[in-house]
PDB file of C-alpha atoms in Angstrom:
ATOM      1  CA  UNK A   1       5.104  -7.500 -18.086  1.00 73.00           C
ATOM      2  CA  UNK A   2       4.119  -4.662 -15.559  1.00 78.00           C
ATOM      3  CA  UNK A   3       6.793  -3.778 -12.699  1.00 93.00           C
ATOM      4  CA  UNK A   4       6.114  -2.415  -9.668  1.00 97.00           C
ATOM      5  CA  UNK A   5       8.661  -1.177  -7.191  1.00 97.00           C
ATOM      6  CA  UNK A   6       8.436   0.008  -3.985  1.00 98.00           C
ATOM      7  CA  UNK A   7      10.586   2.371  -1.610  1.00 97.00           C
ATOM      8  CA  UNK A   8      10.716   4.473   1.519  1.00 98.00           C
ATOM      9  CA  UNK A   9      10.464   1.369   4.533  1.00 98.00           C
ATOM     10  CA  UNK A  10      12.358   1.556   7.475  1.00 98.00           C
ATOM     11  CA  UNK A  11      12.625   1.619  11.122  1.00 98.00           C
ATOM     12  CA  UNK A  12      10.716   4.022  13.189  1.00 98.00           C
ATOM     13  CA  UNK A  13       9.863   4.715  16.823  1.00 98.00           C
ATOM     14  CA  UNK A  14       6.231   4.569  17.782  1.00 98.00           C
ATOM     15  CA  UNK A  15       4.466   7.905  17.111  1.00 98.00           C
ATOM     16  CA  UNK A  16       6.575   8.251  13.812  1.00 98.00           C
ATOM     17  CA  UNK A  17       5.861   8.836  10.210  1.00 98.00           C
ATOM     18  CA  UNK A  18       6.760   7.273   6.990  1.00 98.00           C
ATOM     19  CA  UNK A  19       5.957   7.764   3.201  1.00 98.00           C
ATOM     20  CA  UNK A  20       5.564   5.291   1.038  1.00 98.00           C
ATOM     21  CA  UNK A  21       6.262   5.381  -2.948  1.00 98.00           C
ATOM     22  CA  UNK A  22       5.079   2.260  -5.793  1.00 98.00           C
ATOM     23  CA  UNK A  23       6.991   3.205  -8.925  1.00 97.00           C
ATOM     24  CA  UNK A  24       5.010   1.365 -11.811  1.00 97.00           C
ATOM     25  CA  UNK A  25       6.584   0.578 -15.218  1.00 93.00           C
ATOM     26  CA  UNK A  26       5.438   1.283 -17.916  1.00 93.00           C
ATOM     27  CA  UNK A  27       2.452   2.549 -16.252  1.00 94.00           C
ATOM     28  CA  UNK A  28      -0.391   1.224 -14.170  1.00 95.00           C
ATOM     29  CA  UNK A  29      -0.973  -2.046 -14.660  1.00 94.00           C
ATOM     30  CA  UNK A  30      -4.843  -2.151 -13.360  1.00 94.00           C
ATOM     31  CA  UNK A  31      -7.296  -0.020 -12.885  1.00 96.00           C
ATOM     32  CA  UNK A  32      -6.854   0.303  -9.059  1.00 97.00           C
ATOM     33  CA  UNK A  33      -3.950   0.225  -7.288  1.00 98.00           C
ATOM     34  CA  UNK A  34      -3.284  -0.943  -3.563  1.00 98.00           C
ATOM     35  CA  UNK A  35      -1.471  -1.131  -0.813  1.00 98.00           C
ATOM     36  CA  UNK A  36      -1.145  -4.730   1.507  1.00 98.00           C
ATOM     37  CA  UNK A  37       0.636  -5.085   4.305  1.00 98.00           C
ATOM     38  CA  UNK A  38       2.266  -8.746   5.963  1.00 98.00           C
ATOM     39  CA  UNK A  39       3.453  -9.161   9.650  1.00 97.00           C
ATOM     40  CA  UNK A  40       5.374 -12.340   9.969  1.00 92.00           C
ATOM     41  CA  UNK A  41       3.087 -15.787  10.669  1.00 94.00           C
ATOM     42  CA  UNK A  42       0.278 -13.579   9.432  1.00 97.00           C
ATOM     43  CA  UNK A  43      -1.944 -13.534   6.174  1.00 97.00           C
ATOM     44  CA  UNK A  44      -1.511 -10.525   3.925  1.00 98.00           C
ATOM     45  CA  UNK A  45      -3.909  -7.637   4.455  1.00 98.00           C
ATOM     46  CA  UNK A  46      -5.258  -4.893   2.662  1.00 98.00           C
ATOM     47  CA  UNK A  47      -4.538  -1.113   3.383  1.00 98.00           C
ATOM     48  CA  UNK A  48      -6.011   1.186   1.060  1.00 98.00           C
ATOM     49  CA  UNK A  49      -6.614   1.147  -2.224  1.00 98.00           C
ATOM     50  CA  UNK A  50      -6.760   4.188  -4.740  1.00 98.00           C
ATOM     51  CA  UNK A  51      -8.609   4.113  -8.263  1.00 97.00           C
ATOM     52  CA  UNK A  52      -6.374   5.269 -11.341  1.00 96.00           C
ATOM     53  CA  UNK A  53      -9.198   7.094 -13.342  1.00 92.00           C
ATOM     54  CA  UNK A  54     -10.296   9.051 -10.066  1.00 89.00           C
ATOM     55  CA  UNK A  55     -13.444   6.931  -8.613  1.00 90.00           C
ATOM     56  CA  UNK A  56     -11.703   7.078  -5.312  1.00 96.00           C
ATOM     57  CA  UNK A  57     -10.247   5.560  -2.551  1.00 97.00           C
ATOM     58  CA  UNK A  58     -10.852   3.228   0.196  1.00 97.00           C
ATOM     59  CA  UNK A  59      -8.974   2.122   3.826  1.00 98.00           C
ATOM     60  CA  UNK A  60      -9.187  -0.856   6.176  1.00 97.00           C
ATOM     61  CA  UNK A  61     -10.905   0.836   9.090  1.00 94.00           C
ATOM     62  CA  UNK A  62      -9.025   0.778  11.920  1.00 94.00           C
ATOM     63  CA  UNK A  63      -6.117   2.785   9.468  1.00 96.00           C
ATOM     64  CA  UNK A  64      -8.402   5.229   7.868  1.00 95.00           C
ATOM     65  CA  UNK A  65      -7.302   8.237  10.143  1.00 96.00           C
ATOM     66  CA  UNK A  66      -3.102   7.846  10.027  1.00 98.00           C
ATOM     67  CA  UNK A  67      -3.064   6.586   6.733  1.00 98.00           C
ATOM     68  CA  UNK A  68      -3.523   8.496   3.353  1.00 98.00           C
ATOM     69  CA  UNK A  69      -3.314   7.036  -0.491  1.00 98.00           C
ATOM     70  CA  UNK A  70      -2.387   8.954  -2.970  1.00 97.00           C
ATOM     71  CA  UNK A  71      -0.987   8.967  -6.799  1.00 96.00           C
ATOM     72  CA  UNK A  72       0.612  10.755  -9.322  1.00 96.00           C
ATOM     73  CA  UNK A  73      -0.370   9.988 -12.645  1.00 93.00           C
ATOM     74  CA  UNK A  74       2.432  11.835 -14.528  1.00 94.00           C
ATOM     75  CA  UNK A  75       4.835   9.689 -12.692  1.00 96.00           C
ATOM     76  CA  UNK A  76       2.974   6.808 -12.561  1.00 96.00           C
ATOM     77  CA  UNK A  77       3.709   6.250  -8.659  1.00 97.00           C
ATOM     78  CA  UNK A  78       1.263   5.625  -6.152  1.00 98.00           C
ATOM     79  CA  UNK A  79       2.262   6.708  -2.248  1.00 98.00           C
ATOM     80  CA  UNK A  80       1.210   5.423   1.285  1.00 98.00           C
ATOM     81  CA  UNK A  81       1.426   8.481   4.186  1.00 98.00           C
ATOM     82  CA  UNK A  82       1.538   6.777   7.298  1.00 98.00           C
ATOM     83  CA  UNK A  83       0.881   8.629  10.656  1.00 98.00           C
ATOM     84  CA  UNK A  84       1.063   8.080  13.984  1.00 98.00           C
ATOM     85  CA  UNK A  85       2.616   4.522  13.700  1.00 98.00           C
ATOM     86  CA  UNK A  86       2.224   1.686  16.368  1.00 97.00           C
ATOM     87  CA  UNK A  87       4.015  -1.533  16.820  1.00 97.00           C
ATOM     88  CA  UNK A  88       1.197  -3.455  15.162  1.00 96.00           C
ATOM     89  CA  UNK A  89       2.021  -1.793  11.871  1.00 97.00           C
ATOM     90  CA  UNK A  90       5.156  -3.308  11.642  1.00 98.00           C
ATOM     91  CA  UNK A  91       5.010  -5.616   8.651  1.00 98.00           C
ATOM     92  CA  UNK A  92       5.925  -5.845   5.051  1.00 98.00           C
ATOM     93  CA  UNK A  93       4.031  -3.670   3.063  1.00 98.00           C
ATOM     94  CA  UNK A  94       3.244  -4.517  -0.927  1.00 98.00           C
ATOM     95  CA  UNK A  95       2.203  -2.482  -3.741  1.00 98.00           C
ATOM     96  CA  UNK A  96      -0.496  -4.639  -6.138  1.00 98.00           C
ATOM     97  CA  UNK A  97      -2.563  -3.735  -8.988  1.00 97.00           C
ATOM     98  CA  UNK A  98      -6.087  -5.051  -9.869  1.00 96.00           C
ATOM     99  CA  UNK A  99      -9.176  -4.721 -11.973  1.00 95.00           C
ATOM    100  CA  UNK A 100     -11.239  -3.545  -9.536  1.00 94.00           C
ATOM    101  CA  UNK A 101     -10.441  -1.651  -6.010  1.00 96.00           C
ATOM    102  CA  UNK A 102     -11.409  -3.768  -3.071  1.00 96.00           C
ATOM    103  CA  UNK A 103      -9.123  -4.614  -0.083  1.00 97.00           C
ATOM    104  CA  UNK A 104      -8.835  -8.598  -0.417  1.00 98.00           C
ATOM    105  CA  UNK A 105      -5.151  -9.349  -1.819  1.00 97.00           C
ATOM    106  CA  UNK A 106      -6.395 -12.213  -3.707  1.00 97.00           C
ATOM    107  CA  UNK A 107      -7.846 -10.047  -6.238  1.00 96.00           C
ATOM    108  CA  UNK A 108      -4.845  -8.198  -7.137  1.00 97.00           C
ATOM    109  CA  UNK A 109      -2.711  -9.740  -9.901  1.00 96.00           C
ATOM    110  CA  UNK A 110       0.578  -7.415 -10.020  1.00 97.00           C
ATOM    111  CA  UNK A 111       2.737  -7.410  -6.979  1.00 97.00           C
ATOM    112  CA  UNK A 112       5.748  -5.411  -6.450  1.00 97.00           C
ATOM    113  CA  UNK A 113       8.494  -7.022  -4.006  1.00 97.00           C
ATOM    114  CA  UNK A 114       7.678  -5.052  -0.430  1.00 97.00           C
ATOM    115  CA  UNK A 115       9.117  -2.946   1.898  1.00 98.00           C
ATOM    116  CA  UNK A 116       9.402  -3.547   5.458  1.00 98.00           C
ATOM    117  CA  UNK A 117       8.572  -1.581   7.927  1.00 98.00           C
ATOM    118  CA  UNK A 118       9.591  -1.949  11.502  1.00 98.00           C
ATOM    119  CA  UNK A 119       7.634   0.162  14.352  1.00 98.00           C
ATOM    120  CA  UNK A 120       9.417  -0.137  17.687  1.00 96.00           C
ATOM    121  CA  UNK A 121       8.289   0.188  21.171  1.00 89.00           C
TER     122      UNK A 121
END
């Protein structure tokens, strides 16, 4: 089975940046990959979401303009650049794989275990 493994959470002030990485093993398991983020009491959310053979990529709205997906193929790792960060972005944040690249986590079939990230005020 597929493993997916994420790094690169942490604690940051508001205003701050952080880069995300999703290592997958032995390679992509779907044909898009995502990122999904969770605050606590909360239902998961979609992010962005970035197509392995190059058809693109797509954001929730409101993040579209601090946050950029990207991959690298020869290392099979996907990344989330996050900009400009604000206490609602706190969260955990989840790398998933799917069949097709939409931003509803209930399409996505591989998970990887998350990464918090903590935005403070």
């Amino acid at each position: 089975q597929a493993q997916l493994a994420e790094s690169g959470g942490g604690s940051v002030q508001v205003g701050g940046s952080l880069k995300l990485s999703c290592v997958a093993a032995p390679r992509f398991p779907g044909r898009c990959m995502g990122w999904f983020r969770q605050a606590p009491g909360e239902e998961r959310e979609g992010v962005a979401v970035i197509s392995t053979s190059g058809g693109g990529s797509w954001y929730a709205d409101p993040l579209q303009a601090r946050f950029k997906i990207s991959l690298d193929n020869a290392k099979n790792t996907i990344y989330l650049e996050m900009n400009s960060l604000k206490p609602e972005d706190t969260g955990r944040y989840y790398c998933a794989a799917g069949s097709r690249c939409n931003l509803d986590p209930r399409k996505y079939n591989v998970w990887g275990q998350g990464t918090q990230v903590t935005v403070s005020s």
